[in-house]
mmCIF file of C-alpha atoms and ligand atoms in Angstrom:
data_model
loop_
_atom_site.group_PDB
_atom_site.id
_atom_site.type_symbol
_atom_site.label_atom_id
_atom_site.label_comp_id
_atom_site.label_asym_id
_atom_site.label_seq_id
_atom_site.Cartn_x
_atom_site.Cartn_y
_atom_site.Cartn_z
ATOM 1 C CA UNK A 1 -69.535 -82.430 3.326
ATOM 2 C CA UNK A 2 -72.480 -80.764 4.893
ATOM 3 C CA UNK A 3 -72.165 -77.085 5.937
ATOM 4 C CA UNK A 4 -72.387 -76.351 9.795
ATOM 5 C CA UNK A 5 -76.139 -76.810 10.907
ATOM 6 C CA UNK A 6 -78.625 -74.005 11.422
ATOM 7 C CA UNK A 7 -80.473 -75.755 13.739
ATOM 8 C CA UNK A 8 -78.764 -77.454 16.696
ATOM 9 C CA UNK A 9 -80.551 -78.979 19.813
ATOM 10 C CA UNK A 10 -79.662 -80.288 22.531
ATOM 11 C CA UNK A 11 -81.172 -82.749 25.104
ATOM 12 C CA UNK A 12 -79.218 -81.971 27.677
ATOM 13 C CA UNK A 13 -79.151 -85.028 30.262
ATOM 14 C CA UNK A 14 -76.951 -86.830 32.986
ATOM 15 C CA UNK A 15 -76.989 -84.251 35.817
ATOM 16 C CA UNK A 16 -78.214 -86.643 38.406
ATOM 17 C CA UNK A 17 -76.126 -89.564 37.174
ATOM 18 C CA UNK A 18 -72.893 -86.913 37.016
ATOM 19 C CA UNK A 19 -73.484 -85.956 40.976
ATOM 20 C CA UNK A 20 -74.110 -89.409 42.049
ATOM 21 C CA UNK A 21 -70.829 -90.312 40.354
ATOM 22 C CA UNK A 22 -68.833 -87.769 42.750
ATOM 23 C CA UNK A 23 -70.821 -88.809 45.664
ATOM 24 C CA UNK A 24 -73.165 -85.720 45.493
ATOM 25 C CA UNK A 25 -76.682 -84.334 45.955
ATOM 26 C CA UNK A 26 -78.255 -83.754 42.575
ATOM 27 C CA UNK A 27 -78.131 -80.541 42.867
ATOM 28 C CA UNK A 28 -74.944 -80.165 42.239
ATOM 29 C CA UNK A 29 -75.413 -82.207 38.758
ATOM 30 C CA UNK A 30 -77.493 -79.310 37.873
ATOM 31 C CA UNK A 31 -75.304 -76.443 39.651
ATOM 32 C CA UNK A 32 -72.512 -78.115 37.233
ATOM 33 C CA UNK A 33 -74.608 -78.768 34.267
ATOM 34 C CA UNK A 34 -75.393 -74.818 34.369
ATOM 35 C CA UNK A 35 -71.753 -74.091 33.721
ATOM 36 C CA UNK A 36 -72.020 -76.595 30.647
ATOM 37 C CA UNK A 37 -74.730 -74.321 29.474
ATOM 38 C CA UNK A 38 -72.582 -71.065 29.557
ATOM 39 C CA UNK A 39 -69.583 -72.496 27.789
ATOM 40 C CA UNK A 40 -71.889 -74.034 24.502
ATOM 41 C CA UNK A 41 -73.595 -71.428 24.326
ATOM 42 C CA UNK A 42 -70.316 -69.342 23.956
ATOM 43 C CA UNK A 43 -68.915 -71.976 21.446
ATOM 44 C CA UNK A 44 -72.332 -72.254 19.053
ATOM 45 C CA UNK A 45 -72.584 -68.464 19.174
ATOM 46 C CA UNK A 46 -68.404 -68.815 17.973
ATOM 47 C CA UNK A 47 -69.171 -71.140 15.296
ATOM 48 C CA UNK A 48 -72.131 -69.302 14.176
ATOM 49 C CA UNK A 49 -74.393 -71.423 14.651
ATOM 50 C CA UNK A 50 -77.727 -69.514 14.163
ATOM 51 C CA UNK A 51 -80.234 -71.513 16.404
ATOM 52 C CA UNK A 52 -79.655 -73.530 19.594
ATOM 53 C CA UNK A 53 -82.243 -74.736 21.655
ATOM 54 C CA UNK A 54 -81.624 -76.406 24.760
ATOM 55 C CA UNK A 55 -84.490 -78.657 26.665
ATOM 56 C CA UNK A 56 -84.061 -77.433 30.303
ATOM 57 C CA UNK A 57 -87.550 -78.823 31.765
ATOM 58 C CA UNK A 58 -90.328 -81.169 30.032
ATOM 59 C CA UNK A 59 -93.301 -81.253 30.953
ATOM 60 C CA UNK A 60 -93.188 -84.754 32.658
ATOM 61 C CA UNK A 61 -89.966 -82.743 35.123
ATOM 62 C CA UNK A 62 -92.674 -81.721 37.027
ATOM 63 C CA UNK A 63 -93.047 -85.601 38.382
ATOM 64 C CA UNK A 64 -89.755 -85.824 40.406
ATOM 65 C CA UNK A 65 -89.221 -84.694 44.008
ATOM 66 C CA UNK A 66 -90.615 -81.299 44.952
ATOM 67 C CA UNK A 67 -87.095 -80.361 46.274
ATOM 68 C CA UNK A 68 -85.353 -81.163 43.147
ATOM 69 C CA UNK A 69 -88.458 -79.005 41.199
ATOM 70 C CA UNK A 70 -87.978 -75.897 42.816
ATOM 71 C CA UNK A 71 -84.490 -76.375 43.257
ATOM 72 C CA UNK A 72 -84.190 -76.036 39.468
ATOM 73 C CA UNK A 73 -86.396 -72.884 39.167
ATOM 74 C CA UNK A 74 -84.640 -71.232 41.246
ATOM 75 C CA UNK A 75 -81.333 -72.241 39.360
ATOM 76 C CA UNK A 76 -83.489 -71.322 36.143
ATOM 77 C CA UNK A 77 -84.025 -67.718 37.695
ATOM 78 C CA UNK A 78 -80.217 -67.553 38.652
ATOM 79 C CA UNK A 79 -78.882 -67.951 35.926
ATOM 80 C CA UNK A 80 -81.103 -65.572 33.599
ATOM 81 C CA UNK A 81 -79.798 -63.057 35.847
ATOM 82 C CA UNK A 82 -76.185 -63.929 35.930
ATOM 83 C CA UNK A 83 -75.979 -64.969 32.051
ATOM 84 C CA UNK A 84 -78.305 -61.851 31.286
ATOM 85 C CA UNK A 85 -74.827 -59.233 30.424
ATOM 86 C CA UNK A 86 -73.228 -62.075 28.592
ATOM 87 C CA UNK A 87 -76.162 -62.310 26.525
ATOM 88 C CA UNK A 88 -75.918 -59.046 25.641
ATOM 89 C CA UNK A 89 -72.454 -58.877 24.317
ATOM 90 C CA UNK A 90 -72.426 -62.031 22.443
ATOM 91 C CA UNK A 91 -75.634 -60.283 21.120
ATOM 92 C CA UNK A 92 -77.789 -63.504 21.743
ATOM 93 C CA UNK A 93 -81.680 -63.541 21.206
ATOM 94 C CA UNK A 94 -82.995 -65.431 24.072
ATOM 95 C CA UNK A 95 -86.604 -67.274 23.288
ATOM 96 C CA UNK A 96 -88.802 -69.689 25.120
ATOM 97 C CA UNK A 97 -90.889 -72.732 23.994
ATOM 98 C CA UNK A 98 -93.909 -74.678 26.437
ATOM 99 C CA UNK A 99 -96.519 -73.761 28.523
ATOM 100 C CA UNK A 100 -95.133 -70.392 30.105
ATOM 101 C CA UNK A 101 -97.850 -69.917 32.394
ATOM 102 C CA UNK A 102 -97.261 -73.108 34.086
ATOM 103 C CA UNK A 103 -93.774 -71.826 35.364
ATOM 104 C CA UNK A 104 -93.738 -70.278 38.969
ATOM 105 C CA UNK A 105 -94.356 -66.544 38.548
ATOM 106 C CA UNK A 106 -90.800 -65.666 39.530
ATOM 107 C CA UNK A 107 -89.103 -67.920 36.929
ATOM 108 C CA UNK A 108 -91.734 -66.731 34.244
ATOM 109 C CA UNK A 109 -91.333 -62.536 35.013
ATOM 110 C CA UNK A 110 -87.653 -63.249 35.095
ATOM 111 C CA UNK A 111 -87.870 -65.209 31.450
ATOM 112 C CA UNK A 112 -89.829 -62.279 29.931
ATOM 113 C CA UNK A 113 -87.812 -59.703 31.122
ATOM 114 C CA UNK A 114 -84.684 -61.037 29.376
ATOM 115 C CA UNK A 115 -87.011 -61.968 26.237
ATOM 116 C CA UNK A 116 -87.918 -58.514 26.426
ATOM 117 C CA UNK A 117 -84.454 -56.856 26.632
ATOM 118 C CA UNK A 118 -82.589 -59.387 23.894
ATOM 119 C CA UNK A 119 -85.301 -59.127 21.448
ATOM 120 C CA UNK A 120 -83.458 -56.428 19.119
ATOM 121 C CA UNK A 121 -80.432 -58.864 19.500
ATOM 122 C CA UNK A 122 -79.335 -59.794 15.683
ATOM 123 C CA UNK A 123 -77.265 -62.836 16.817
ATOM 124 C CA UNK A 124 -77.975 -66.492 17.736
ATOM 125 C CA UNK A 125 -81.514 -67.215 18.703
ATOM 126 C CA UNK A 126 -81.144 -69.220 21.848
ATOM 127 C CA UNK A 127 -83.964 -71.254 22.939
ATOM 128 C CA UNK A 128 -85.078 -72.773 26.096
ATOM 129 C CA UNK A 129 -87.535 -75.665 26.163
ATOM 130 C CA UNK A 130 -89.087 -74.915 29.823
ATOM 131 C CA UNK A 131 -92.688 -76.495 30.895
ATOM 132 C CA UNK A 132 -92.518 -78.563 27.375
ATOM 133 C CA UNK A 133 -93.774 -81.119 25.704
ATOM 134 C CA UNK A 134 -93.729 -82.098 21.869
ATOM 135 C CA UNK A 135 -97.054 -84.212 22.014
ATOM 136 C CA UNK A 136 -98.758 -81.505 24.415
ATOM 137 C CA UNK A 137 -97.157 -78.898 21.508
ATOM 138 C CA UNK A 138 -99.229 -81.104 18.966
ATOM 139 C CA UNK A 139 -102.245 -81.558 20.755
ATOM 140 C CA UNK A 140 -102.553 -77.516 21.253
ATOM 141 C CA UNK A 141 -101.841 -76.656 17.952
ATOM 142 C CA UNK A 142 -104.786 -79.357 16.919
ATOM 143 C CA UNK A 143 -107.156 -77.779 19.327
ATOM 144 C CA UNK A 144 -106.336 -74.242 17.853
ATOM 145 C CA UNK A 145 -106.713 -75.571 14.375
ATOM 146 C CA UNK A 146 -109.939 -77.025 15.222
ATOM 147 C CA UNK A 147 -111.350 -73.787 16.882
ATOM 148 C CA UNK A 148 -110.675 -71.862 14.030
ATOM 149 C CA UNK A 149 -112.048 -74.306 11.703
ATOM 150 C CA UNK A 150 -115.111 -74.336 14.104
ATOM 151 C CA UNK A 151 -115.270 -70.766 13.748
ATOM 152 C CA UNK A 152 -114.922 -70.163 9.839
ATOM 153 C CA UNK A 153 -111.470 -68.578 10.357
ATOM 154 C CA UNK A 154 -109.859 -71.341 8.628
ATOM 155 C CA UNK A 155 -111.268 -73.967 6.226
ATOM 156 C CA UNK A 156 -110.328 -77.358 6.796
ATOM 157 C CA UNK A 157 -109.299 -77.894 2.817
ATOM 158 C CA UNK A 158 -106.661 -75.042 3.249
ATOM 159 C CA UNK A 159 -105.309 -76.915 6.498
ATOM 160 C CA UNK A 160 -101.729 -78.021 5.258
ATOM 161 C CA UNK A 161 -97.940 -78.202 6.838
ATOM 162 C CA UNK A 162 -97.659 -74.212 7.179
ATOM 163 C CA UNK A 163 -101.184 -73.940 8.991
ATOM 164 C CA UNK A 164 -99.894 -76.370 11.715
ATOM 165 C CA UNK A 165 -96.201 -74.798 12.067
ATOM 166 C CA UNK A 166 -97.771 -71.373 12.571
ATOM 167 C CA UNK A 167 -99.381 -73.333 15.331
ATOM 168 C CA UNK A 168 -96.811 -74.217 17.441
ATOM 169 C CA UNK A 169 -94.565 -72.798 20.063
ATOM 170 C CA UNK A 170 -91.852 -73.315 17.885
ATOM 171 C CA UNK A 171 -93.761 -71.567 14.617
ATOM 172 C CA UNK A 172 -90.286 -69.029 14.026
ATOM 173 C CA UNK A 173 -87.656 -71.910 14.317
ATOM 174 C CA UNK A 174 -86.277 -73.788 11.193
ATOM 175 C CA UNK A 175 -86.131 -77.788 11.510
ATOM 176 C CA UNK A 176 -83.528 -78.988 12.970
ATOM 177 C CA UNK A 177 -80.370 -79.801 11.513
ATOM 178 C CA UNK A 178 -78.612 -81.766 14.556
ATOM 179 C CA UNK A 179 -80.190 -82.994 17.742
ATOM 180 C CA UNK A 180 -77.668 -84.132 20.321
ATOM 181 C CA UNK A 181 -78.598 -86.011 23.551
ATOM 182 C CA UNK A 182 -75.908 -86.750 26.275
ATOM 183 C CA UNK A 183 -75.377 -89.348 29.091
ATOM 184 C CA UNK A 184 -76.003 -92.359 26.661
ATOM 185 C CA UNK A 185 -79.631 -92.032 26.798
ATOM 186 C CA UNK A 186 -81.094 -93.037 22.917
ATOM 187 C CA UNK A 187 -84.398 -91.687 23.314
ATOM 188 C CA UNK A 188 -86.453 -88.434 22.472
ATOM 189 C CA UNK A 189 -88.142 -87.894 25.261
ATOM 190 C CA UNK A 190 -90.757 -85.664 24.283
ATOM 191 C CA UNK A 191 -88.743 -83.111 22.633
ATOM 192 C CA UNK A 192 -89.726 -81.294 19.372
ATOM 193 C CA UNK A 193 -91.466 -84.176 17.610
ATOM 194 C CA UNK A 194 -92.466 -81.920 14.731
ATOM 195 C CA UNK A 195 -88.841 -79.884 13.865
ATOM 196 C CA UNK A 196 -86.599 -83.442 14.208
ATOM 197 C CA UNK A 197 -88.598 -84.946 11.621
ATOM 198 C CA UNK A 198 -85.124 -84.881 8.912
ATOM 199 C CA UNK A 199 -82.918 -84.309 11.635
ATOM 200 C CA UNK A 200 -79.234 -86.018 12.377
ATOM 201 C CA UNK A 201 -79.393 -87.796 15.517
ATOM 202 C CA UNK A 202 -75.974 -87.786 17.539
ATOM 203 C CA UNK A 203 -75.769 -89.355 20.913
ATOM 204 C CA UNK A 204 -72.971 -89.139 23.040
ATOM 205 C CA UNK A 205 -71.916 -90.750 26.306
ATOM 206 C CA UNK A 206 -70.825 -87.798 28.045
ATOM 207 C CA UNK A 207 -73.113 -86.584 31.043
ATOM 208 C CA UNK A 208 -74.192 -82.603 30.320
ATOM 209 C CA UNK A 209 -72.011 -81.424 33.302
ATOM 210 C CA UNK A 210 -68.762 -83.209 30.989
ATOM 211 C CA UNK A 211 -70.235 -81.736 27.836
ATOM 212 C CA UNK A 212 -67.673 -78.787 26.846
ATOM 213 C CA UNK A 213 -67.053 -77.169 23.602
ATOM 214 C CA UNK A 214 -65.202 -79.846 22.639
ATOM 215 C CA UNK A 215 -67.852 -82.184 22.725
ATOM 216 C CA UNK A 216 -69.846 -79.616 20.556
ATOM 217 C CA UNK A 217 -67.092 -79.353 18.346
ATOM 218 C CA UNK A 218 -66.763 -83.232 17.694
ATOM 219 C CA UNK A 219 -70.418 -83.252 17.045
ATOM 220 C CA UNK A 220 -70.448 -80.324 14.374
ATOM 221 C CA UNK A 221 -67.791 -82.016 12.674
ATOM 222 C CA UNK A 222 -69.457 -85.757 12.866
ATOM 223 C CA UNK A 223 -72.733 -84.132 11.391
ATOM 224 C CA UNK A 224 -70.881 -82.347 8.409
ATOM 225 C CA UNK A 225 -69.948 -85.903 7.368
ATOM 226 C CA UNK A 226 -73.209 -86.960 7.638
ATOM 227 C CA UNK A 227 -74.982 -87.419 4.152
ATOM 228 C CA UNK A 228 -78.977 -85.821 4.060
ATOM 229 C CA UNK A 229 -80.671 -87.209 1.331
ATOM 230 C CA UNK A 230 -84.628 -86.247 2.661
ATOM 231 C CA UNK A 231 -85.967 -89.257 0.918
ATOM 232 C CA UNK A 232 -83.717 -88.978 -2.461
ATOM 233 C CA UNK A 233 -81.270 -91.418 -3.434
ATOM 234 C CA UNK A 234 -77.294 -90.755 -3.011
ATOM 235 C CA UNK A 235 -76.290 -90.753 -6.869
ATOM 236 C CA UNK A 236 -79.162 -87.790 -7.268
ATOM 237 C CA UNK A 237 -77.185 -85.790 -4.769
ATOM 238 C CA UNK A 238 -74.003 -86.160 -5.809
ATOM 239 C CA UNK A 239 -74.905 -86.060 -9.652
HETATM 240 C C1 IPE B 1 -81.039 -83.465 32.931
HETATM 241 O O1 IPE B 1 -80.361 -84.267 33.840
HETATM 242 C C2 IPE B 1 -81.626 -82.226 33.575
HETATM 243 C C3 IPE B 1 -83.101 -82.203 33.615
HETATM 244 C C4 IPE B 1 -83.907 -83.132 33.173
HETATM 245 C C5 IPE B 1 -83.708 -81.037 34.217
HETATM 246 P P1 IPE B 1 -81.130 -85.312 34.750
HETATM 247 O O2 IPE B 1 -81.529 -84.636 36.014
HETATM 248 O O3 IPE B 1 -82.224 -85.966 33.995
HETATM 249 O O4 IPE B 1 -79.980 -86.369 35.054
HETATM 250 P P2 IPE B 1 -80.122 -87.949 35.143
HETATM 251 O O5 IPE B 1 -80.746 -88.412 33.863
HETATM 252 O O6 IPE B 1 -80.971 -88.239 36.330
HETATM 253 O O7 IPE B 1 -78.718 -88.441 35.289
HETATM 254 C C1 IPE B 2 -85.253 -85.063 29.191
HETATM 255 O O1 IPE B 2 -84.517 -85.703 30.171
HETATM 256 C C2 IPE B 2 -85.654 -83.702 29.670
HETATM 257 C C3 IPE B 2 -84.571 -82.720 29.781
HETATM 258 C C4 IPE B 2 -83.322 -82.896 29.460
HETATM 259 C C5 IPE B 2 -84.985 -81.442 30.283
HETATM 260 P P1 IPE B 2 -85.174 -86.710 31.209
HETATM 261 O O2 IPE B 2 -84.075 -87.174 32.078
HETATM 262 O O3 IPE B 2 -86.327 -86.078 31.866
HETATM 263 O O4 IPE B 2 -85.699 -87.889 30.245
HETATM 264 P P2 IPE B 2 -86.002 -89.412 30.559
HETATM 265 O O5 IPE B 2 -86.958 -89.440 31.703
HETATM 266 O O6 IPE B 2 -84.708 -90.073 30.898
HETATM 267 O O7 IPE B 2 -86.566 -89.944 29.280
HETATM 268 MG MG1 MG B 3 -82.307 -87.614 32.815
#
């Protein structure tokens, strides 16, 4: 049996679908899937788990209906504020990944306040994916690479794995351990292409709004069943 990841993230998907099921404005799929949000966090941070890191806007969000956009900034900015005592007694890190500066001003002041004030925080590092994109992640580490090669601050022979994490947005996570999408979706999506390389995929039908820390629960335990064997054979790991 595996131990409990390190690493969890979560594609967090179905709000539209959940709403339309009740008969409701998308909005509300979001309003709900907000409240999904509080209660894993609360559970991960219970079960220790060390890293979360939820994908709350990609960069390809930005495509759907202006109303829906700024409707979820604003919900974005909410929330920071209501969450923001809660993340200081269950002693949570917050941390953001993507292209900050592409964020309204609002939503990105509000995000580095709370970055600012949790920082000291010794528990769970939680993460929100906002403005991102795993290829445009790629592509800007590349171009930062390539800069400093151009510039003699790096050599290209001494360009290996490390040089390209300490590229990336995501240069202070760990890989991921377990990456769980909802609403029956079986796709990536554009999330961290580099950190999932070895991770265990679980996908569940429930829509985010349904997701509750039972669902998180199920999935901790399905993944400690799981066997990792990063390229080795089963009889090596169990001799
Ligand atoms: C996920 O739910 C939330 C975001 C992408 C911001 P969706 O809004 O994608 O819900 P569906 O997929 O349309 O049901
Ligand atoms: C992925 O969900 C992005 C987030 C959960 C923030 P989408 O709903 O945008 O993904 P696709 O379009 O179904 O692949
Ligand atoms: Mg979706």
């Amino acid at each position: 049996m595996n131990k409990l990841p390190k690493h969890v993230a979560i594609i967090m998907d179905g709000n539209g679908r959940w709403a339309r099921l009740q008969g409701k404005n998308r909005v509300k799929g979001h309003q709900q899937g907000a409240r999904s949000v509080r209660e894993v966090v609360e559970e991960a941070t219970k079960k220790k788990i060390e890293f979360l890191t939820l994908y709350a806007f990609s960069t390809d969000n930005w495509s759907r209906p202006k109303d829906e956009v700024s409707l979820l900034m604003k919900l974005l900015v909410s929330s920071l504020k209501k969450e923001f005592n809660r993340l200081i007694t269950n002693d949570i890190r917050l941390k953001a990944i993507g292209d900050l500066n592409g964020l309204p001003n609002g939503v990105k002041e509000e995000l580095i306040y709370v970055i600012e004030k949790t920082k000291e925080n010794k528990g769970m590092v939680l993460t929100l994916a906002l403005n991102y994109g795993g290829k445009e992640e790629l592509t800007r580490a590349m171009k930062d690479i390539a800069i400093k090669v151009k510039n003699s601050i790096i050599s290209p022979e001494n360009v290996d794995q490390s040089t390209i994490i300490e590229h990336l947005y995501t240069q202070n996570l760990p890989a991921v351990d377990l990456l769980i999408r909802t609403s029956g979706e079986e796709r990536i999506s554009n999330f961290l292409l580099w950190h999932i390389a070895y991770a265990e995929l679980y996908f569940t039908k429930t829509l985010w709004p349904d997701f509750k820390k039972e669902d998180l629960q199920k999935a901790l335990v399905d993944y400690t069943k799981r066997e990792r064997r990063f390229g080795k054979t089963s009889e090596q790991l169990t001799s």
